[in-house]
Coordinates of C-alpha atoms in Angstrom, one line a residue:
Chain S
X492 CA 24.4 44.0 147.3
X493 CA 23.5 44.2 150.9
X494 CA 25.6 41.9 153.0
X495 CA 27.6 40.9 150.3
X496 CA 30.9 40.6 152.9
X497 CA 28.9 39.7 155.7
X498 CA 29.9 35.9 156.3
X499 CA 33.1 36.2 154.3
X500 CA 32.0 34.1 151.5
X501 CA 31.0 30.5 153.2
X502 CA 27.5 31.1 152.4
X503 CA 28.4 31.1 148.8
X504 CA 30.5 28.3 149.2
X505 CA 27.6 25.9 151.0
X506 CA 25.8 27.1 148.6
X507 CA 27.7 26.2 145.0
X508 CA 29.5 23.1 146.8
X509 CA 25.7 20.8 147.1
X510 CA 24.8 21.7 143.6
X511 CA 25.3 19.0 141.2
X512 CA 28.1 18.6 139.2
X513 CA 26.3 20.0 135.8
X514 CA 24.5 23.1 137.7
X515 CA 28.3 24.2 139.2
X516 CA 29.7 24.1 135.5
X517 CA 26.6 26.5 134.9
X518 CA 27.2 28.4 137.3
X519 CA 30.9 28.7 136.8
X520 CA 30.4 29.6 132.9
X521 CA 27.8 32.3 133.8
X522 CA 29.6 34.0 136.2
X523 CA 32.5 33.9 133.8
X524 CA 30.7 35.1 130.9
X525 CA 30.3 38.8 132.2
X526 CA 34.6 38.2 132.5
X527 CA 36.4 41.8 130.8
X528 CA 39.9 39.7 131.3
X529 CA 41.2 43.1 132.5
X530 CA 43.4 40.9 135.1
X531 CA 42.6 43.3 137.8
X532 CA 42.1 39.3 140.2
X533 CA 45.5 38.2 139.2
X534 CA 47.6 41.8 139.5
X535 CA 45.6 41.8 143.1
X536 CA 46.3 38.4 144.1
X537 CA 49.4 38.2 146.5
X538 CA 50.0 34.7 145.1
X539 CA 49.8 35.3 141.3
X540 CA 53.4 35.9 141.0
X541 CA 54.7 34.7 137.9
X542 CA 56.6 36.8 135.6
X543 CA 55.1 35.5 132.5
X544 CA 51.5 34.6 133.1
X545 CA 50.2 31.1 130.9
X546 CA 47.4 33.6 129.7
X547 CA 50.0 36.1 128.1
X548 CA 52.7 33.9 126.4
X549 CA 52.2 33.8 122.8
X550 CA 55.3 31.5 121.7
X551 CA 53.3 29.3 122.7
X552 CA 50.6 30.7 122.9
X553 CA 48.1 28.4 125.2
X554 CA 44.9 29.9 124.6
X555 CA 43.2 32.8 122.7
X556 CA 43.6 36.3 123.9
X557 CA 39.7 37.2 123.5
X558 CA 37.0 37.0 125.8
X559 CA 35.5 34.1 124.0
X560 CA 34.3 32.3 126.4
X561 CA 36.4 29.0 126.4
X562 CA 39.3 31.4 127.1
X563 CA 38.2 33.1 129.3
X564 CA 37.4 30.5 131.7
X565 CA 40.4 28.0 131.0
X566 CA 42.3 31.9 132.3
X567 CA 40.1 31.8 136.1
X568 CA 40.5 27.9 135.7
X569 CA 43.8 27.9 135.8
X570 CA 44.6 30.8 137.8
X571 CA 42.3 29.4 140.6
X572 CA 43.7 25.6 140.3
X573 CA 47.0 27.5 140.7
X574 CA 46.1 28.5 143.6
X575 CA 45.2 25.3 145.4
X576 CA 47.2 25.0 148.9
X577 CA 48.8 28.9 148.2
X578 CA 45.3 31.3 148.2
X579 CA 44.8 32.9 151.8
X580 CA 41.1 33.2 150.6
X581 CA 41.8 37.3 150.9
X582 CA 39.2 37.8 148.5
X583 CA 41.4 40.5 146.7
X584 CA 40.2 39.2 143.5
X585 CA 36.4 39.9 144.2
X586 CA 37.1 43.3 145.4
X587 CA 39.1 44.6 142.2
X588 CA 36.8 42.6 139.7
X589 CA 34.8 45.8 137.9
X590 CA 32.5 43.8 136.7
X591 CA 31.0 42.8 140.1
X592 CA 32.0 39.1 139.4
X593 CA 32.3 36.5 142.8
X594 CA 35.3 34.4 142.3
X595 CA 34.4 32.9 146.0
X596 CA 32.6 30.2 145.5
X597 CA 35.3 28.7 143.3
X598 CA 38.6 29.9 145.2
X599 CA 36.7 28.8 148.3
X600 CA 36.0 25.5 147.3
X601 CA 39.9 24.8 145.8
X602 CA 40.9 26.1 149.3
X603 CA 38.2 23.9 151.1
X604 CA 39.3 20.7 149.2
X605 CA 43.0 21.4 150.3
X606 CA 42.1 21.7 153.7
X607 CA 39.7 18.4 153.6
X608 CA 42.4 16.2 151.3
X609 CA 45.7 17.4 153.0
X610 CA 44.8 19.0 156.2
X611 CA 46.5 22.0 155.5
X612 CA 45.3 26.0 155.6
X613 CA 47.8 28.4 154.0
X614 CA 49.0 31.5 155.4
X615 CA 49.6 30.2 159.4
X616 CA 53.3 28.5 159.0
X617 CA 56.4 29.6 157.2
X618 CA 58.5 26.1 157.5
X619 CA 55.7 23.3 155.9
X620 CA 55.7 23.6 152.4
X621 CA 52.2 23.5 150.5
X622 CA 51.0 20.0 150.0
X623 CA 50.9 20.6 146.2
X624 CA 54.3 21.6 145.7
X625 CA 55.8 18.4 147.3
X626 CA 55.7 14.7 146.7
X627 CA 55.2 11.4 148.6
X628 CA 55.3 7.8 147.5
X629 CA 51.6 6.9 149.9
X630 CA 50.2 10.4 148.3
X631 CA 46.7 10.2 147.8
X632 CA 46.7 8.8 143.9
X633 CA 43.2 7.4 143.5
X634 CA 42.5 10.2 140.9
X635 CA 45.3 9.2 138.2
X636 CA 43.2 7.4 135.6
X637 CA 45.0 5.6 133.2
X638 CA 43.4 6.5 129.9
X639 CA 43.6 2.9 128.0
X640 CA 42.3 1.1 130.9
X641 CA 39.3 3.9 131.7
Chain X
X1332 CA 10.1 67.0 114.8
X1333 CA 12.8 69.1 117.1
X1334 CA 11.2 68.9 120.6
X1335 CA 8.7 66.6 122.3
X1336 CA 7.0 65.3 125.3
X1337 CA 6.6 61.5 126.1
X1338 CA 4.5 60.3 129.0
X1339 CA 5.1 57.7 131.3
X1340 CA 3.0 55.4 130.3
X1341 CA 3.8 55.5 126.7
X1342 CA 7.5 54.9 127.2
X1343 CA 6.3 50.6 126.6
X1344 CA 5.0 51.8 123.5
X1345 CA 7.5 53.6 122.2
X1346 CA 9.5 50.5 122.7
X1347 CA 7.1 47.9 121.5
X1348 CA 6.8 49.8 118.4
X1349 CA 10.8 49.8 118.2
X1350 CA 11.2 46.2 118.6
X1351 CA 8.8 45.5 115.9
X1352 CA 11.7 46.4 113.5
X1353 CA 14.9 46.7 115.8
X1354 CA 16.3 45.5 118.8
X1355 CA 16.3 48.4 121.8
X1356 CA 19.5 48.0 124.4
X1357 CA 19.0 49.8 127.2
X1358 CA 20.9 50.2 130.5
X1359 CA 19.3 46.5 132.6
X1360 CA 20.4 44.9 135.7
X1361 CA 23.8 42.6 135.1
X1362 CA 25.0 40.2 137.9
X1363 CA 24.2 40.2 141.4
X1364 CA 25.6 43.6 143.1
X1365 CA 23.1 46.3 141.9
X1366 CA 25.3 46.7 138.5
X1367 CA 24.1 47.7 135.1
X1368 CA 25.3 47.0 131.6
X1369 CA 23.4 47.6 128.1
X1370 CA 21.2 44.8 127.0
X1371 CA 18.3 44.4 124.6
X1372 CA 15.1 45.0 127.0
X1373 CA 11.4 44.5 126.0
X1374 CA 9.6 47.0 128.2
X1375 CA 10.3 49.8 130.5
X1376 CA 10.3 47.4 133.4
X1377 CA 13.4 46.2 132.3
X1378 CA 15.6 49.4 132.0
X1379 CA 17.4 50.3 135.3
X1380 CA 18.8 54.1 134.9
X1381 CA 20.1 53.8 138.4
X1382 CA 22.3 56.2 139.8
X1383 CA 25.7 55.2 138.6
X1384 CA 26.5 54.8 135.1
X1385 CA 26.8 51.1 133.5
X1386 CA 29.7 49.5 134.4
X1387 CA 31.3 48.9 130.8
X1388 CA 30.6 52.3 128.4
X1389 CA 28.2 52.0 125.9
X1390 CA 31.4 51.4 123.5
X1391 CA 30.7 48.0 122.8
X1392 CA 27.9 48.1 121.5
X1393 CA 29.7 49.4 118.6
X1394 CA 33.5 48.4 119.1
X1395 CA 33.1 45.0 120.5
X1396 CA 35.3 43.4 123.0
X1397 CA 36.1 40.7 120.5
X1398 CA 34.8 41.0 117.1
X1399 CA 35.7 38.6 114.1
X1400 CA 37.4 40.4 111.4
X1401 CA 37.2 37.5 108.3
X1402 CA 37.1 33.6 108.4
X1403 CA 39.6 31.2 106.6
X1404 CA 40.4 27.8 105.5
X1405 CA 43.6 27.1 104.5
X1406 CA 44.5 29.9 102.1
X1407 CA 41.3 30.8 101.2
X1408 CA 39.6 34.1 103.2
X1409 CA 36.0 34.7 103.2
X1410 CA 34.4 37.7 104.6
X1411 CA 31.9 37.8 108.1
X1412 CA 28.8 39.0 107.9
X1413 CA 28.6 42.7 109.4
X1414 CA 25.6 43.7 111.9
X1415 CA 22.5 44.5 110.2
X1416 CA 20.3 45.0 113.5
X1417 CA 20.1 49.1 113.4
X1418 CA 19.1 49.0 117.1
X1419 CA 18.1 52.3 119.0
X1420 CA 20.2 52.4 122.2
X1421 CA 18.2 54.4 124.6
X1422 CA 19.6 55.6 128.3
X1423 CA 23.4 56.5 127.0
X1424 CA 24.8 59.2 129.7
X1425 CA 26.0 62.4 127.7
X1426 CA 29.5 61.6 128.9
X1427 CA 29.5 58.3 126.7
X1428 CA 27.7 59.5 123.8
X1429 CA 30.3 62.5 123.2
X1430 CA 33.1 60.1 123.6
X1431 CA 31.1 58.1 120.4
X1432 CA 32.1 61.2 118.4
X1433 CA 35.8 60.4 119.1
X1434 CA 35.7 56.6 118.3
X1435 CA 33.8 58.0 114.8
X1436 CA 37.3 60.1 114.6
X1437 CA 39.4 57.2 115.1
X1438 CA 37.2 54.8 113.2
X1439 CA 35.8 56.8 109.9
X1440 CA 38.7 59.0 109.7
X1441 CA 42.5 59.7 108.3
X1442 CA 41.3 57.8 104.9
X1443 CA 41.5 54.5 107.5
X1444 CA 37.3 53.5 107.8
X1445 CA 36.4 50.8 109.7
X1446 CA 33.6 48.8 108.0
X1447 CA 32.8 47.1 111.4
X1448 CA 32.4 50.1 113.4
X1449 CA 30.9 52.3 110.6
X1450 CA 28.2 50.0 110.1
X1451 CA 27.2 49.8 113.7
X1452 CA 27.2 53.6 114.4
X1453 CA 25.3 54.3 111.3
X1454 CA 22.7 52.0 111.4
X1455 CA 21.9 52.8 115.4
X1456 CA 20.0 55.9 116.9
X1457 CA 21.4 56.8 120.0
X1458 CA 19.0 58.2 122.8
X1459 CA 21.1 59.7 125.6
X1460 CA 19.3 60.3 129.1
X1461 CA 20.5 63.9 130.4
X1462 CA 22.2 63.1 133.8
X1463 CA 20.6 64.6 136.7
X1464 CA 22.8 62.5 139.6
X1465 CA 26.3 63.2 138.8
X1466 CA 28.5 60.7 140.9
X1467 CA 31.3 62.0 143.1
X1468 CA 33.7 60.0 140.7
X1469 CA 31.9 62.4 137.8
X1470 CA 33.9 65.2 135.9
X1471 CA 32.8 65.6 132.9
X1472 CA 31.9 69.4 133.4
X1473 CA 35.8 69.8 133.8
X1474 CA 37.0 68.1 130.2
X1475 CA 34.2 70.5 128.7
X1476 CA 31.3 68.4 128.7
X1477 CA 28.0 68.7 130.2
X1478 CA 25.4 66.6 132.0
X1479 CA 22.7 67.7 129.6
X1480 CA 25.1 67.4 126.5
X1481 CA 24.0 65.9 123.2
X1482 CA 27.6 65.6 121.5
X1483 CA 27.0 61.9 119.8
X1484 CA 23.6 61.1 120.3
X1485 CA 20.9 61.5 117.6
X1486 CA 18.7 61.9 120.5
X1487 CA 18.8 64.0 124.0
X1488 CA 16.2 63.0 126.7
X1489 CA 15.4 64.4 130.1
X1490 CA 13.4 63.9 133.5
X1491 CA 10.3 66.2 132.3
X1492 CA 9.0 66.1 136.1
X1493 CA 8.6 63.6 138.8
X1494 CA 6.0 61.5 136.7
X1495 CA 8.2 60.1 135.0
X1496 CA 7.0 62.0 131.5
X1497 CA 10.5 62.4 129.2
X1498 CA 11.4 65.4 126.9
X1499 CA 13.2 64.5 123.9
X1500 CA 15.4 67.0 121.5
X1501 CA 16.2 66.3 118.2
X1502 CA 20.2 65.8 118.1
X1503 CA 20.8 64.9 114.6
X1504 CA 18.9 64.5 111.7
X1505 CA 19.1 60.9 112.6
X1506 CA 16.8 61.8 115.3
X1507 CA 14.4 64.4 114.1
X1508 CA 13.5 61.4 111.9
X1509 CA 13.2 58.6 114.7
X1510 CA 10.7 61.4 116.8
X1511 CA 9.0 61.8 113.4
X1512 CA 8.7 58.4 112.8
X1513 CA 7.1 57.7 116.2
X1514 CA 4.9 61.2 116.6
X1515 CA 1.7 59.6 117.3
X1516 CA 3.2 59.0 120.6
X1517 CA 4.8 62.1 121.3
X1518 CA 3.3 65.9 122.3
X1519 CA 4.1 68.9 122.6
X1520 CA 5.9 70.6 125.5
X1521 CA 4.9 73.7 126.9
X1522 CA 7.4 76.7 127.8
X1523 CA 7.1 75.7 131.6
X1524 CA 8.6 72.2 131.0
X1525 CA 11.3 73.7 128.9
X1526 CA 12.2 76.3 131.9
X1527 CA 12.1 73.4 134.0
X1528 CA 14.6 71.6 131.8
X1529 CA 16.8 74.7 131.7
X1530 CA 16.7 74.7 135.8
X1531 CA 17.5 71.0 136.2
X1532 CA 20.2 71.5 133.2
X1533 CA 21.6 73.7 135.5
X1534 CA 21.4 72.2 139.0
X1535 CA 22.7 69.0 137.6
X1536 CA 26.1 70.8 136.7
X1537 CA 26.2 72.5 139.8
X1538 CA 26.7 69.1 141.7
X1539 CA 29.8 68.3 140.1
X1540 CA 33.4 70.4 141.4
X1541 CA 34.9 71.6 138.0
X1542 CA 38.7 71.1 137.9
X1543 CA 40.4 74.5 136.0
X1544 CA 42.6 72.1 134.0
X1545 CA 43.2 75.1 131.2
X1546 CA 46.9 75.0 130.3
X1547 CA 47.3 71.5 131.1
X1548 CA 48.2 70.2 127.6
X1549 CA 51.9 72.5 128.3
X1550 CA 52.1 71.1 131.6
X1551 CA 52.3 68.2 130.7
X1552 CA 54.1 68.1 127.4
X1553 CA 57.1 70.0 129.4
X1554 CA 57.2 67.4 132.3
X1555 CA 57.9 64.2 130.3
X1556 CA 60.6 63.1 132.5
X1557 CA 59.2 64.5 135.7
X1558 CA 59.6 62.5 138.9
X1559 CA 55.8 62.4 139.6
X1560 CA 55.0 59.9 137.1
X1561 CA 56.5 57.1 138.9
X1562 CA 55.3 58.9 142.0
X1563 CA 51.6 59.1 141.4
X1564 CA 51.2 55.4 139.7
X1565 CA 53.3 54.2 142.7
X1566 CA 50.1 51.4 143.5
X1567 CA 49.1 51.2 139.9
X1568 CA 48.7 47.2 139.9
X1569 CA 49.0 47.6 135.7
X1570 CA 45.5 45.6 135.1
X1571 CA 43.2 47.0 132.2
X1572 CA 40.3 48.2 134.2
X1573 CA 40.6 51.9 133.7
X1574 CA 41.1 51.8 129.7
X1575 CA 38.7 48.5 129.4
X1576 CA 35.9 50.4 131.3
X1577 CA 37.1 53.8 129.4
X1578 CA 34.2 55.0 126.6
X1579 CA 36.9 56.6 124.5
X1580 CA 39.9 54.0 124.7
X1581 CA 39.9 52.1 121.4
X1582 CA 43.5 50.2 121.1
X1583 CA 42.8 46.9 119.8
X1584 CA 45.1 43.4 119.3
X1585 CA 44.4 41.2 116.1
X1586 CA 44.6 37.1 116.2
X1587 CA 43.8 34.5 115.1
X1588 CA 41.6 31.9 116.5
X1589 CA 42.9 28.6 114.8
X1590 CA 41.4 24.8 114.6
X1591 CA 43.7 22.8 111.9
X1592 CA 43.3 25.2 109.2
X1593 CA 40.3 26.6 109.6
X1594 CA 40.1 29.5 111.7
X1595 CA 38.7 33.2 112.2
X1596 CA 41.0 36.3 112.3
X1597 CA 39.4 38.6 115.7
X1598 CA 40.0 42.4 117.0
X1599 CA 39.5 42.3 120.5
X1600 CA 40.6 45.1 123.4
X1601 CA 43.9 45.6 124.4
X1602 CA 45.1 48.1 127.1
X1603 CA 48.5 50.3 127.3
X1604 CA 48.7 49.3 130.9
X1605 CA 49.5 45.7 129.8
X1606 CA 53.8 45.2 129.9
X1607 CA 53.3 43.1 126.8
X1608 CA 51.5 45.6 124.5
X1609 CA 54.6 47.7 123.3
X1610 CA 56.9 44.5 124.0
X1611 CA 58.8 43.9 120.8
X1612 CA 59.6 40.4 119.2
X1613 CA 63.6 41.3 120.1
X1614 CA 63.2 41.6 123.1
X1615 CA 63.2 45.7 123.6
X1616 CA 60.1 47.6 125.5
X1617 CA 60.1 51.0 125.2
X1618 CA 57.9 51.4 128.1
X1619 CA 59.0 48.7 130.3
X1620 CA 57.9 50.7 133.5
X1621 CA 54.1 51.0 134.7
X1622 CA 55.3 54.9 134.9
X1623 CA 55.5 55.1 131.3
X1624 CA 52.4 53.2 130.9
X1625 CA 49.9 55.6 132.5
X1626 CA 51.9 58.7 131.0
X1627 CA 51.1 57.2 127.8
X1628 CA 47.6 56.5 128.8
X1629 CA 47.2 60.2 130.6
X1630 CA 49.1 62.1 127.7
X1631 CA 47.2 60.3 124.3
X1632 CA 44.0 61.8 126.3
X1633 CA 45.2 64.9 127.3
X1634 CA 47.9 65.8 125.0
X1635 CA 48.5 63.6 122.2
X1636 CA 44.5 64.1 121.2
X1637 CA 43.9 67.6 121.8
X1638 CA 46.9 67.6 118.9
X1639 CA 46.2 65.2 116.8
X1640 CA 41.6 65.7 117.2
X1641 CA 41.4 69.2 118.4
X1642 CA 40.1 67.6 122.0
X1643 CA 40.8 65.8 124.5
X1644 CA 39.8 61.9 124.8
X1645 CA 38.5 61.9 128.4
X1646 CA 34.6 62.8 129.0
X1647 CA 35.2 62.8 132.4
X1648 CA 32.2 59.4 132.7
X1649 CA 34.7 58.9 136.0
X1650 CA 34.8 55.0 135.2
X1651 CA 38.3 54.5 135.6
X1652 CA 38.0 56.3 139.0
X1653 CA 35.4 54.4 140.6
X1654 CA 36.8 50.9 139.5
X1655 CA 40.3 51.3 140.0
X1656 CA 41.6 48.3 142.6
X1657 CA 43.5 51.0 144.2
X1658 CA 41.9 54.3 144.0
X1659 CA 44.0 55.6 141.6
X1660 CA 42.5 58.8 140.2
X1661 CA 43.3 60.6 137.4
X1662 CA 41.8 64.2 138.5
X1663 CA 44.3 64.3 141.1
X1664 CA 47.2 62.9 138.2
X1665 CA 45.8 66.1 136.3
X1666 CA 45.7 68.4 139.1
X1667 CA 49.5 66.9 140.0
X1668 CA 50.8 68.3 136.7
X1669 CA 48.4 71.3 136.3
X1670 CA 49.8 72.5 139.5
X1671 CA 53.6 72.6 138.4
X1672 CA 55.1 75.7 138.5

């Protein structure tokens, strides 16, 4: 598509982040339903490091190894929440997808929030850790819910 | 009916009086970036024979990505229901129909048939569109196939001229049936338009460099320990694109999907790039290296098959090629080991 690099992605993002809440989860799932789960995003992704990916294990085995569709996007769910404070928003993972499929407006907006909630952009210093690898007691905690007490 | 001539304009009803009994897939638009994949289509408006091939082969149409195998409750099994549609798939390149006729190898032969494919390929007339715009990533004149080849398909149609008219040629028996069936829309061809067929045949191989890969089978059966295994697959990243996107790859994983007891036992892809595919329960993987991976992956194709099938399983559709995160291709992997001394 023509200018498909061209403003690296923020277009998308402005773009997915005003739609409502019900139209993103649309989006999300239609994006993800043309998903091959080849893993070409993770093997490209500089940050997906693990040894044993979630999506591989099998004792236990945490979700199917299909491409039914549930599967398939818990897989970019939790790869891309994985993510949050750590991806360099290097776009790796669009550019080896075969299946033409834009992770950006998701990895952008994880990326986005980190920067708005914890000032923090990865990628420019060695020495501060990634806000979602450490703890403080005045941490931001408004989003625990207690389930009994809704 | 052997030969014929379809115009234009009667393409939309040809397929109209398809759909009035079976679904036609075709080659469509899929996403956002000028991609296509096969879907079902109504009219001609919807088919998009642009100048790359689909992005995923036409293999699962008939070998789904994830298919469900049987259901069950407890201890008691109960069968699915197979396809019943008999659709006509119209627009397959002659690369991915010839590698149909190895899937119907690995899935009707050896005493092993596989109800689930068998019923698909039987039931489904396959038109293949001669390919007149070979990409650079194409080689299928170099694993002995041909732009204009009919291998698989019941059906062969070609570009009659820049109207847009389409010769068909009977392929099977399937298909002189299916151009009997629909003869009210189909003429005659004159000798000129077959000539012309014959030219374009022609022209359309020329655009493609054929790779002499005669001998290769020795090659590489005498280097299984050679150094340029790990050399070449050096920036293999060990995803599944090039066997996912592969029309003749057909290694599959069985599980089951489970709620409480109730559940539904599925086939779906898996690749022998993964690490985990020949990991063992003790522990063991004989091919714990990405190395071993793609020689397994090169020499089932280009070794192991020609044994086992009599041919190779590549048909040179140059998939894996153009889709590869890091440009790893395997003409210059065959060339590498072609070239030995």
């Amino acid at each position: 598509m023509p200018g498909r690099w061209e403003d690296n992605g923020s277009s998308l993002l402005k773009e997915f982040a005003q739609l409502p809440e019900t139209e993103r989860w649309q989006k999300f799932r239609e994006e993800i339903s043309r998903c091959i789960r080849c893993y070409a995003c993770r093997q490209a992704c500089p940050m997906c490091y693990c040894t044993e990916c979630f999506a591989e294990t099998n004792n236990p085995a945490w979700i199917g190894v299909t491409t039914e569709l549930t599967d398939t996007m818990i897989f970019h769910i939790v790869r891309i929440f994985h993510q949050a404070g750590r991806c360099v928003e290097c776009d790796a993972c669009v550019r080896a997808c075969p299946m033409g499929i834009d992770l950006r407006p998701f990895t952008k907006k994880i990326a986005a929030d980190v920067r708005e909630l914890f000032g923090f952009t990865p990628g420019f210093d060695l020495e501060t850790p990634p806000p979602l690898v450490t703890f403080r007691e005045d941490d931001q905690q408004g989003f625990i819910t207690e389930p009994r007490k809704g | 009916m052997d030969k014929a001539l379809l115009q234009r304009k009667d393409l939309d009803a040809l397929i109209a009086a398809v759909r009035t009994r079976a679904p036609v897939y075709a080659p469509a638009r899929d996403g956002r970036d000028g991609g296509t994949a096969f879907r079902p289509v109504e009219s001609a408006a919807d088919i998009c024979l642009g100048p790359v091939n689909t992005r995923l082969s036409v293999k699962g149409l008939f070998f789904p990505q994830r298919e469900p195998l049987m259901k069950f409750s407890g201890s008691a099994l109960s069968e699915v229901t197979l396809p019943t549609e008999s659709p006509v798939v119209f627009g397959v390149r002659p690369c991915d129909a010839r590698s149909l006729t190895w899937l119907d190898t690995v899935f009707e032969g050896g005493g092993h048939e596989d109800p689930y494919f068998q019923e698909r390929r039987k039931s489904a007339v396959v038109i293949a569109m001669a390919c007149d715009q070979p990409s650079a990533s194409c080689f299928c004149t170099s694993v002995g196939g041909s732009p204009y080849g009919s291998d698989g398909a019941d059906v062969l149609a070609s570009h009659a001229g820049a109207d847009g008219a389409l010769l068909f040629e009977a392929a099977s028996e399937k298909g002189r049936l299916f151009l009997e069936e629909h003869a009210g829309l189909l003429a005659p061809a004159n000798a000129q338009a077959w000539a012309a067929r014959e030219a374009r045949a022609a022209a359309a191989a020329e655009k493609m460099e054929a790779l002499d890969l005669s001998g290769l089978k020795e090659k590489l059966d005498a280097a299984l320990d050679s150094p340029l295994w790990g050399a070449l697959t050096k920036t293999c990243l060990g995803c599944g694109v090039c066997t996912y996107l592969c029309p003749s790859c057909h290694c599959f994983d069985i599980s089951d999907e489970k709620s409480g007891v109730d559940g539904v036992r599925v086939r779906s892809w898996d690749s022998c790039q993964y690490a985990r595919f020949t990991l063992h329960a003790s522990g063991h993987n004989p091919r714990p290296l990405k190395k071993a991976r793609m020689r397994q992956r090169v020499m089932h194709k280009f070794s192991y098959a020609p044994q086992t099938a009599g041919t190779t399983f590549c048909s040179g559709c140059g998939r894996c090629v153009r889709a590869c995160p890091v440009d790893l291709d395997i003409r210059g992997i065959l060339t590498a080991f072609k070239d030995l001394p």
